[in-house]
XYZ file of C-alpha atoms in Angstrom:
663
model
C 82.794 99.538 -342.231
C 84.015 102.696 -340.319
C 86.246 104.989 -342.348
C 86.719 107.957 -339.974
C 88.578 106.758 -336.853
C 89.779 108.833 -333.933
C 92.665 107.649 -331.849
C 93.162 108.985 -328.401
C 96.171 107.932 -326.197
C 96.225 108.712 -322.492
C 99.398 109.578 -320.575
C 97.568 108.470 -317.285
C 100.078 110.774 -315.452
C 103.183 108.758 -315.542
C 101.439 105.423 -315.311
C 101.445 104.992 -319.055
C 103.831 107.751 -320.168
C 106.549 106.497 -317.840
C 107.233 103.342 -319.996
C 105.547 104.311 -323.291
C 106.372 107.133 -325.682
C 102.767 108.397 -325.811
C 103.382 111.231 -328.234
C 105.190 108.795 -330.633
C 102.251 106.271 -330.467
C 99.684 108.959 -331.338
C 101.853 110.437 -334.126
C 102.521 107.039 -335.574
C 98.913 105.978 -335.546
C 97.710 109.088 -337.373
C 100.326 108.551 -340.060
C 100.122 104.796 -340.529
C 96.684 103.394 -339.811
C 94.257 103.739 -342.742
C 91.113 105.600 -341.952
C 92.533 107.489 -338.990
C 91.526 111.223 -339.351
C 92.331 112.292 -335.732
C 95.097 111.042 -333.477
C 95.768 112.738 -330.101
C 97.466 112.305 -326.772
C 96.394 113.899 -323.599
C 97.509 113.760 -319.908
C 94.231 112.401 -318.521
C 91.718 111.245 -321.134
C 89.162 110.302 -318.581
C 88.990 113.885 -317.274
C 86.063 116.139 -318.338
C 88.479 117.990 -320.736
C 89.642 114.620 -322.247
C 86.096 113.518 -322.815
C 85.103 116.865 -324.258
C 87.954 116.486 -326.709
C 86.507 113.219 -328.000
C 82.983 114.691 -328.155
C 84.197 117.789 -330.148
C 86.052 115.613 -332.639
C 83.133 113.355 -333.252
C 80.926 116.256 -334.022
C 83.446 118.187 -336.048
C 85.002 115.275 -338.010
C 82.149 113.011 -338.153
C 83.986 110.137 -336.625
C 82.517 106.721 -337.105
C 84.805 104.907 -334.688
C 86.819 105.849 -331.591
C 89.886 104.133 -330.083
C 91.000 105.072 -326.641
C 94.424 103.791 -325.484
C 94.229 104.126 -321.645
C 93.660 101.852 -318.563
C 91.425 98.797 -318.088
C 88.037 98.827 -319.742
C 86.710 97.640 -316.360
C 87.574 101.050 -315.070
C 86.586 103.530 -317.805
C 84.932 101.812 -320.719
C 81.642 103.188 -319.526
C 83.121 106.577 -319.289
C 84.282 106.832 -322.850
C 81.220 105.020 -324.217
C 79.075 107.707 -322.552
C 81.204 110.418 -324.122
C 80.594 108.915 -327.636
C 76.897 108.688 -326.811
C 76.602 112.360 -325.872
C 78.145 113.338 -329.180
C 75.809 111.236 -331.182
C 77.975 108.238 -331.878
C 76.665 104.744 -330.989
C 78.698 103.812 -327.773
C 79.551 100.395 -329.153
C 81.569 101.983 -331.827
C 84.128 102.870 -329.195
C 87.045 100.466 -328.432
C 89.284 100.702 -325.440
C 92.968 99.479 -325.624
C 94.432 98.610 -322.213
C 97.892 100.255 -322.299
C 98.395 100.601 -318.528
C 97.875 97.021 -317.263
C 98.834 95.175 -320.454
C 101.908 97.260 -321.426
C 103.152 99.900 -318.911
C 102.707 98.005 -315.650
C 104.341 94.815 -316.938
C 107.226 96.386 -318.800
C 110.271 98.433 -318.081
C 111.780 98.664 -321.592
C 110.356 101.931 -323.124
C 111.252 101.106 -326.741
C 109.572 97.638 -326.376
C 106.558 99.113 -324.619
C 106.170 101.765 -327.277
C 106.199 99.063 -330.037
C 103.687 96.933 -328.191
C 101.473 99.870 -327.624
C 101.487 100.623 -331.460
C 100.486 97.007 -332.117
C 97.592 97.156 -329.676
C 96.357 100.547 -331.086
C 96.588 99.128 -334.645
C 94.586 96.026 -333.644
C 91.822 98.095 -331.952
C 91.629 100.449 -335.015
C 91.208 97.510 -337.372
C 88.550 95.956 -335.080
C 86.572 99.182 -334.606
C 86.221 99.538 -338.309
C 84.157 96.363 -338.441
C 82.078 97.087 -335.251
C 78.352 97.563 -335.647
C 76.052 99.789 -333.783
C 74.308 97.859 -330.940
C 71.344 99.057 -328.732
C 71.023 97.954 -325.047
C 68.017 95.992 -324.081
C 65.512 97.037 -321.347
C 63.720 94.703 -318.935
C 61.040 95.355 -316.469
C 61.926 94.700 -312.869
C 59.786 92.688 -310.549
C 59.684 94.606 -307.216
C 59.966 91.446 -305.192
C 63.399 90.339 -303.903
C 64.748 86.980 -302.673
C 67.195 87.066 -299.815
C 69.010 83.716 -299.276
C 70.387 83.343 -295.720
C 69.021 84.778 -292.465
C 72.221 85.827 -290.772
C 72.967 89.447 -289.944
C 73.767 90.423 -293.558
C 70.661 88.872 -294.819
C 68.507 90.421 -292.048
C 69.979 93.868 -292.833
C 69.276 93.526 -296.557
C 65.802 92.295 -295.835
C 64.942 95.207 -293.532
C 66.360 97.842 -295.873
C 64.136 96.661 -298.715
C 61.092 96.002 -296.603
C 61.224 99.379 -294.951
C 61.374 100.951 -298.385
C 58.135 99.318 -299.137
C 59.196 96.476 -301.285
C 58.168 92.772 -300.729
C 60.971 90.390 -299.598
C 61.198 86.634 -299.381
C 63.771 85.585 -296.825
C 64.912 81.946 -297.130
C 66.860 80.276 -294.289
C 67.773 76.674 -294.148
C 67.720 76.532 -290.237
C 64.500 76.571 -288.212
C 65.147 80.136 -287.071
C 66.761 83.240 -288.579
C 69.741 84.726 -286.778
C 72.698 82.836 -288.172
C 76.009 82.451 -286.323
C 75.567 85.874 -284.610
C 72.791 84.340 -282.518
C 75.328 81.874 -281.015
C 77.711 84.593 -279.824
C 77.975 85.976 -276.224
C 79.590 89.364 -276.730
C 80.619 91.302 -279.870
C 83.978 93.102 -280.229
C 85.278 95.594 -279.549
C 82.352 97.198 -277.575
C 81.429 93.904 -275.801
C 77.702 94.440 -276.530
C 75.493 91.493 -275.874
C 75.160 89.798 -279.176
C 71.567 88.725 -278.593
C 70.615 92.073 -277.273
C 71.469 93.788 -280.584
C 70.449 90.930 -282.821
C 67.056 89.791 -281.607
C 65.313 93.150 -282.097
C 66.237 92.899 -285.782
C 65.041 89.293 -285.896
C 61.795 90.172 -284.327
C 61.301 93.131 -286.697
C 61.839 90.903 -289.755
C 59.422 88.301 -288.376
C 56.689 90.725 -287.812
C 57.288 92.951 -290.938
C 54.289 93.231 -293.235
C 56.505 93.253 -296.351
C 58.527 90.166 -295.343
C 57.603 86.594 -296.125
C 59.698 84.266 -293.860
C 60.649 80.878 -295.325
C 62.749 79.228 -292.554
C 63.675 75.611 -292.582
C 63.741 75.998 -296.334
C 66.280 75.640 -299.138
C 66.648 77.247 -302.536
C 66.184 74.362 -305.052
C 66.218 75.975 -308.542
C 66.637 79.362 -310.297
C 65.598 80.303 -313.813
C 64.921 83.420 -315.735
C 67.035 86.551 -315.518
C 67.382 89.951 -314.030
C 63.989 91.611 -313.316
C 62.226 88.222 -313.619
C 63.697 85.400 -311.812
C 61.679 82.197 -311.271
C 62.732 80.301 -308.126
C 61.714 77.115 -306.400
C 61.966 76.868 -302.640
C 61.751 73.558 -300.798
C 59.953 73.995 -297.459
C 61.139 71.084 -295.350
C 58.432 69.477 -293.235
C 58.550 70.649 -289.607
C 55.735 68.227 -288.667
C 54.038 71.206 -287.096
C 51.095 73.108 -288.497
C 52.404 76.609 -288.850
C 48.932 78.212 -288.599
C 47.800 76.272 -285.487
C 51.022 76.460 -283.434
C 51.184 79.259 -280.860
C 54.931 78.626 -279.849
C 53.858 77.853 -276.262
C 56.795 75.363 -275.930
C 54.739 72.638 -274.025
C 55.762 69.970 -276.563
C 59.420 70.713 -276.041
C 59.022 70.699 -272.355
C 57.257 67.313 -272.131
C 59.280 65.525 -274.869
C 61.163 62.781 -273.222
C 63.858 62.360 -275.806
C 66.970 64.466 -275.168
C 69.859 64.619 -277.849
C 73.197 66.431 -278.187
C 72.791 69.728 -280.023
C 75.589 69.704 -282.628
C 74.260 72.810 -284.432
C 73.301 75.758 -282.184
C 75.151 74.549 -279.015
C 78.100 73.238 -281.079
C 77.916 69.936 -279.267
C 78.254 71.551 -275.814
C 74.647 71.093 -274.782
C 71.427 69.205 -275.336
C 68.025 69.814 -276.959
C 64.875 67.792 -277.330
C 63.701 65.814 -280.256
C 61.066 68.520 -280.856
C 62.740 71.850 -280.447
C 63.341 75.508 -281.240
C 67.033 76.322 -281.614
C 67.130 78.954 -278.858
C 64.578 80.893 -276.774
C 64.414 83.947 -278.963
C 64.062 81.988 -282.165
C 62.016 83.574 -285.043
C 59.640 82.045 -285.811
C 58.808 80.311 -282.572
C 57.420 77.229 -284.439
C 59.334 74.121 -283.291
C 60.674 71.296 -285.471
C 60.623 67.552 -285.021
C 64.028 65.892 -285.504
C 62.839 62.792 -287.223
C 66.292 61.004 -286.792
C 65.926 61.139 -282.982
C 62.164 61.260 -282.447
C 60.897 58.005 -280.856
C 57.679 58.053 -282.975
C 59.562 58.243 -286.258
C 62.275 55.760 -285.217
C 60.148 53.191 -283.249
C 56.486 54.092 -283.913
C 55.954 54.887 -280.091
C 55.484 58.013 -277.948
C 53.454 60.804 -279.505
C 53.814 62.830 -276.288
C 54.123 66.091 -278.213
C 50.852 65.424 -280.037
C 48.992 64.532 -276.836
C 50.133 67.617 -274.822
C 49.696 70.102 -277.717
C 46.765 72.450 -276.816
C 46.031 73.410 -280.369
C 46.541 70.045 -282.133
C 49.347 71.588 -284.126
C 51.548 68.352 -284.374
C 51.202 66.722 -287.808
C 53.300 63.536 -288.249
C 52.078 63.176 -291.870
C 53.375 66.543 -293.048
C 55.418 66.478 -296.217
C 58.104 68.752 -297.857
C 56.450 71.415 -299.920
C 57.763 73.263 -303.054
C 56.974 76.933 -303.326
C 57.448 78.682 -306.673
C 58.115 82.543 -306.536
C 58.785 85.263 -309.059
C 61.355 87.918 -307.998
C 63.268 90.690 -309.692
C 66.554 90.312 -307.821
C 68.343 87.833 -305.616
C 70.670 88.679 -302.682
C 72.897 85.833 -301.546
C 73.872 85.996 -297.868
C 74.562 82.444 -297.057
C 77.327 82.964 -294.588
C 80.086 80.674 -293.441
C 80.989 77.558 -291.630
C 83.799 77.005 -289.009
C 86.990 75.280 -290.061
C 87.027 71.651 -288.823
C 89.805 71.698 -286.247
C 90.233 67.948 -286.458
C 92.014 68.628 -289.726
C 94.964 69.828 -287.669
C 95.471 66.678 -285.587
C 98.654 68.016 -283.776
C 96.370 70.356 -281.861
C 94.449 67.549 -280.270
C 90.851 68.604 -280.926
C 88.577 65.618 -280.527
C 91.381 63.669 -278.789
C 92.245 65.767 -275.779
C 89.246 66.622 -273.654
C 89.902 70.250 -272.787
C 90.802 71.518 -276.358
C 87.882 73.571 -277.500
C 86.947 75.325 -280.784
C 86.054 78.963 -280.864
C 82.452 78.190 -281.342
C 82.365 75.756 -278.442
C 83.925 78.454 -276.229
C 81.322 80.943 -277.450
C 78.650 78.638 -276.111
C 80.612 77.924 -272.963
C 80.809 81.553 -271.889
C 77.198 82.517 -273.157
C 74.786 83.291 -270.380
C 72.221 81.347 -272.324
C 74.629 78.477 -272.983
C 74.860 75.016 -271.370
C 76.753 76.254 -268.328
C 74.921 79.569 -267.908
C 78.138 81.459 -268.815
C 80.571 79.716 -266.426
C 83.876 78.972 -267.952
C 84.590 75.387 -266.849
C 86.377 72.421 -268.247
C 84.746 69.282 -269.796
C 83.848 67.947 -266.336
C 81.313 70.751 -266.056
C 82.622 72.095 -262.669
C 86.347 72.762 -262.641
C 87.346 76.260 -263.390
C 90.596 76.542 -265.493
C 93.585 78.195 -263.884
C 95.423 78.736 -267.173
C 94.059 79.107 -270.697
C 95.874 79.119 -274.117
C 94.310 80.681 -277.191
C 95.755 79.533 -280.473
C 95.334 81.797 -283.452
C 95.099 80.961 -287.188
C 93.913 77.423 -287.029
C 92.880 76.684 -290.529
C 93.847 80.181 -291.738
C 97.157 81.483 -293.221
C 98.380 77.960 -293.774
C 99.137 76.375 -297.197
C 98.033 73.067 -295.854
C 94.450 74.340 -295.098
C 93.476 77.820 -296.147
C 96.115 80.439 -297.235
C 93.880 83.444 -296.575
C 93.411 85.357 -293.265
C 89.941 84.919 -291.688
C 89.923 88.500 -290.573
C 87.999 88.167 -287.374
C 90.045 85.597 -285.323
C 92.476 88.069 -283.687
C 89.641 90.181 -282.379
C 87.693 87.130 -281.285
C 90.737 85.842 -279.449
C 91.086 89.112 -277.682
C 87.424 89.020 -276.776
C 87.826 85.439 -275.330
C 90.836 86.499 -273.336
C 88.865 89.408 -271.785
C 85.973 87.092 -270.910
C 88.301 84.527 -269.240
C 90.090 87.303 -267.280
C 86.654 88.837 -266.355
C 85.101 85.497 -265.203
C 88.048 83.532 -263.764
C 91.452 84.169 -262.170
C 93.200 82.189 -264.937
C 96.264 83.185 -266.706
C 95.695 83.725 -270.428
C 98.291 83.058 -273.194
C 97.603 84.201 -276.721
C 99.779 82.407 -279.383
C 99.544 84.596 -282.557
C 101.410 84.924 -285.915
C 100.538 88.518 -286.384
C 98.103 90.704 -284.458
C 95.745 92.123 -286.965
C 93.424 94.912 -285.558
C 92.811 97.287 -288.440
C 89.268 98.563 -287.920
C 87.705 101.340 -285.693
C 88.622 100.878 -282.037
C 90.249 97.430 -282.735
C 93.730 98.462 -281.880
C 92.494 100.163 -278.546
C 90.822 96.851 -277.677
C 94.180 95.149 -278.162
C 95.963 97.701 -275.925
C 93.161 97.172 -273.350
C 93.917 93.449 -273.211
C 97.776 94.205 -272.772
C 96.743 96.282 -269.828
C 94.521 93.524 -268.396
C 97.456 91.180 -268.232
C 96.910 88.811 -271.177
C 100.267 87.152 -272.232
C 101.057 87.415 -275.900
C 103.455 84.942 -277.543
C 104.342 85.542 -281.133
C 104.809 82.281 -282.918
C 102.936 79.497 -284.604
C 101.857 76.642 -282.246
C 103.590 73.330 -283.298
C 101.711 71.050 -281.087
C 99.225 70.655 -278.229
C 99.922 67.522 -276.246
C 99.331 65.962 -272.863
C 102.776 64.163 -272.812
C 104.442 65.679 -269.712
C 108.276 66.125 -269.537
C 108.463 68.004 -266.256
C 106.586 67.555 -262.952
C 104.567 70.777 -263.402
C 103.248 69.472 -266.731
C 101.560 66.453 -265.242
C 97.679 66.605 -265.821
C 98.059 69.590 -268.048
C 97.771 70.389 -271.770
C 101.269 71.490 -273.090
C 101.339 74.117 -275.823
C 104.589 73.950 -277.651
C 105.636 76.911 -279.892
C 108.451 78.987 -281.066
C 108.592 82.397 -279.450
C 109.823 84.386 -282.415
C 110.404 87.590 -280.156
C 112.608 85.774 -277.691
C 114.076 83.466 -280.292
C 113.440 80.112 -278.427
C 111.050 77.162 -278.063
C 108.558 77.414 -275.310
C 106.380 74.806 -273.497
C 103.439 76.378 -271.698
C 101.309 73.995 -269.446
C 97.677 75.029 -269.290
C 94.252 73.664 -268.353
C 92.303 74.765 -271.394
C 93.152 75.410 -275.111
C 90.874 77.389 -277.380
C 91.466 76.948 -281.104
C 90.648 79.879 -283.167
C 89.182 78.078 -286.213
C 89.096 80.071 -289.557
C 86.076 81.012 -291.576
C 85.266 78.795 -294.586
C 82.580 78.948 -297.305
C 79.470 76.832 -296.721
C 79.960 73.268 -297.804
C 77.400 73.604 -300.554
C 78.423 77.162 -301.613
C 79.611 76.100 -305.095
C 76.455 74.019 -305.713
C 74.231 76.802 -304.723
C 76.331 79.247 -306.739
C 75.888 77.246 -309.949
C 72.131 77.466 -309.544
C 72.328 81.259 -309.409
C 75.060 81.634 -312.022
C 77.677 82.652 -309.618
C 81.456 81.711 -309.769
C 83.558 81.061 -306.714
C 87.161 81.836 -305.939
C 89.719 79.168 -305.474
C 88.924 79.320 -301.725
C 85.193 78.911 -302.455
C 83.973 82.373 -301.727
C 81.435 84.013 -304.187
C 83.123 86.165 -306.713
C 82.077 89.804 -306.997
C 81.888 91.734 -310.154
C 84.914 93.940 -309.193
C 86.766 93.655 -305.775
C 87.109 97.322 -305.239
C 84.526 99.207 -307.374
C 81.605 96.841 -307.295
C 81.913 94.390 -304.286
C 78.234 93.496 -303.908
C 77.213 92.773 -307.621
C 78.082 89.695 -309.487
C 78.709 88.771 -313.117
C 75.066 87.612 -313.185
C 72.882 90.695 -313.371
C 70.256 90.874 -310.619
C 72.246 88.534 -308.303
C 74.037 90.323 -305.462
C 76.293 89.129 -302.521
C 76.397 90.232 -298.914
C 78.249 89.184 -295.811
C 80.867 86.487 -295.344
C 79.654 84.353 -298.343
C 81.778 86.949 -300.471
C 84.870 86.654 -298.227
C 85.832 86.745 -294.398
C 84.504 89.929 -292.684
C 83.262 91.057 -289.337
C 79.668 91.959 -288.285
C 79.924 95.729 -289.108
C 81.233 95.006 -292.613
C 78.513 92.391 -293.085
C 75.876 94.774 -292.085
C 77.273 97.473 -294.385
C 77.497 95.096 -297.375
C 73.846 93.823 -296.645
C 72.713 97.449 -296.733
C 74.689 98.137 -299.860
C 73.294 95.167 -301.702
C 69.766 96.308 -300.788
C 70.453 99.856 -301.977
C 71.476 98.481 -305.392
C 68.325 96.387 -305.532
C 66.106 99.315 -304.400
C 67.618 101.508 -307.114
C 66.781 99.030 -309.793
C 63.201 98.527 -308.402
C 62.642 102.365 -308.211
C 63.709 102.853 -311.817
C 61.350 100.063 -312.901
C 63.577 98.824 -315.787
C 67.185 97.570 -316.093
C 69.301 98.102 -319.084
C 71.261 94.908 -320.323
C 74.332 95.158 -322.623
C 73.637 93.766 -326.090
C 76.894 91.894 -326.323
C 75.271 88.484 -326.361
C 75.452 85.381 -328.419
C 72.742 84.275 -330.893
C 72.057 80.917 -332.480
C 71.084 80.316 -336.113
C 68.189 78.028 -335.303
C 67.795 76.816 -338.922
C 71.138 75.299 -338.849
C 71.385 74.195 -335.178
C 71.595 70.446 -334.892
C 70.482 70.347 -331.375
C 73.539 68.638 -329.961
C 73.172 70.592 -326.712
C 76.931 70.932 -326.235
C 76.487 74.739 -325.681
C 73.768 74.046 -322.961
C 76.156 72.139 -320.755
C 79.087 74.468 -321.263
C 77.466 77.932 -320.643
C 78.699 79.131 -317.235
C 75.704 81.476 -316.912
C 72.924 78.964 -317.702
C 71.846 81.261 -320.470
C 71.112 78.597 -323.069
C 67.866 76.611 -323.159
C 66.729 73.722 -325.276
C 63.547 73.934 -327.207
C 62.113 70.314 -326.953
C 59.514 71.016 -329.675
C 61.923 72.402 -332.247
C 64.945 70.374 -331.147
C 67.224 73.457 -331.152
C 68.976 75.533 -328.618
C 68.200 79.181 -327.868
C 70.027 81.869 -326.044
C 68.280 83.659 -323.128
C 69.701 87.132 -323.929
C 69.012 88.571 -320.477
C 71.259 85.930 -318.888
C 74.049 85.825 -321.529
C 77.254 87.716 -320.711
C 78.868 87.350 -324.095
C 81.769 85.280 -322.813
C 81.973 83.313 -326.132
C 82.216 79.810 -324.560
C 79.282 78.552 -326.743
C 80.702 80.309 -329.872
C 83.995 78.437 -329.586
C 82.292 75.116 -328.625
C 79.663 74.976 -331.321
C 80.761 72.093 -333.735
C 78.366 73.462 -336.481
C 79.623 77.087 -336.087
C 76.128 78.354 -335.996
C 76.533 80.590 -332.821
C 77.674 84.179 -333.266
C 78.798 86.506 -330.569
C 77.747 90.083 -331.025
C 80.582 92.574 -330.894
C 82.961 89.541 -331.178
C 82.240 87.909 -334.484
C 84.924 86.238 -336.624
C 85.518 89.194 -338.832
C 86.172 91.444 -335.955
C 88.466 89.082 -334.180
C 90.443 88.112 -337.341
C 90.808 91.832 -338.122
C 92.071 92.507 -334.609
C 94.616 89.655 -334.875
C 95.751 90.961 -338.332
C 96.206 94.433 -336.833
C 98.246 93.362 -333.882
C 100.647 91.549 -336.266
C 101.402 94.750 -338.276
C 105.120 94.724 -337.491
C 105.495 91.062 -338.370
C 103.640 91.589 -341.609
C 106.018 94.495 -342.476
C 109.078 92.342 -341.730
C 107.703 89.510 -343.873
C 107.127 91.968 -346.763
C 110.832 93.090 -346.515
């Protein structure tokens, strides 16, 4: 048990000192807590001078435990642990007390705040006396990396690592990499051709010597831990021999079966039963759609097999499972568009000329079904008036309360394209115009100058029920104009619904496989929203792009590169250090009930079938304590959080209640 404790209380400017009498807390701790030999307060303990104060006291007084009353351990626990380590004290004999978030920021009564701060300091001092030295664990890092998702974020992460000389496995569930960006016509605010800036990256990834492409494949299973993950990938049958196919396209050209393309063309165009998603697809290996192929549904046809010059068509091909060993995983699984049918008052699916944003992307794309001509559902009539409805499925408590981030700028882009290609009047119905990034506000001002009409107000309804003669044959958008303070009915020919961004439908299921948690909205949760937005609570698993939350293309590219940089640093170092705050199981007394196996949120407990006992995978364990609390036999112990330490902390925090009881 530690018997020489140092107490250090930080003013944090006025963040803590504003509602806590810091000097009184330090004086009181030195006088009333047994074993305290040093008790100080300082303006900024995290500063170099504050850290040096701790180091000097450890050396001079021979401290065996340190308590720092400051801000959140998430912010500076590592700082103070390193200070202790430099002075020769085991870093796990340092305990932080959160006086800022837990006391100062939630309290305005200085007397009450001071009393609470004393209780927390007392609790930490009693706890640190019972803490034991721990040593971090080191794990070798496999240089190979798995990137899940072939959108722009995944492509960027892949290229960063591959160009650094490290092997990368890129898994994409669709037949081609490219993601949603491959569907876009232009990118805001520069109006670059989306395909022109994306396809060179796709081609580079497809030809890179350090990249193994696993398209039309899905992640099935993840085991192991940081530095040495074992993953299983299911390669779905294309019914095409990858090695024989040259991508000539004759099979697609001759296939007699044509079906609606609900994926790449968003239902706006057709594809064949044997197809590549788009002309620039990587790889150029087609896929047979068995649900629509005449051979698979009726046992007739085989035209593609007959015309293939290399005999690459293989109707008997089966799904294949590939097992890989990788050191790190980057999740870049992207997003899906909000289903606009969930807002029935806007008429999508019921009124012909109501379009989703993705449908309009394909409509105005030069490679789309109308060759870039903006026409209505009849395929020939050019609209004379267009309404763009913002925040469909975003900023709404009935669907998604969050802002999707990109819809305002995409709406401005659509407005520009309509004005550029037609003579139509364009009406933009917005709640708030959000243009916060570089050159975004300038793009908004440009659209004002081009004559786009902006109406501030949430659209109540899109209907074809005419009230006035000029409304016959039109779609009527009814909304409150909050700037004019009145209801408006605008008759238009076409309505574009700016659907929000949502997590992939299987994001939660996939996250569980990788030990990731999701926010209430379904986005993957990062380790820290500000200081560590690419790492997750599972070491070795990183997130990039929209799967972590709504963002635009530049932010997705930046996050993909950031995730790759983190991985590259670990690979270059060769080893990764894992915190030793993990659970352990007394196997001799384990009953093998497996309750802990099912409850562990990080999949860190395995069951030994031979010995009939459970065992902790220390590299995966995060020391959350779920298993410790759940074990009916009480044979699981959490390092750094054992019963003796917890009870001592509880006893310490009740110091004032104990004094009153004595009186």
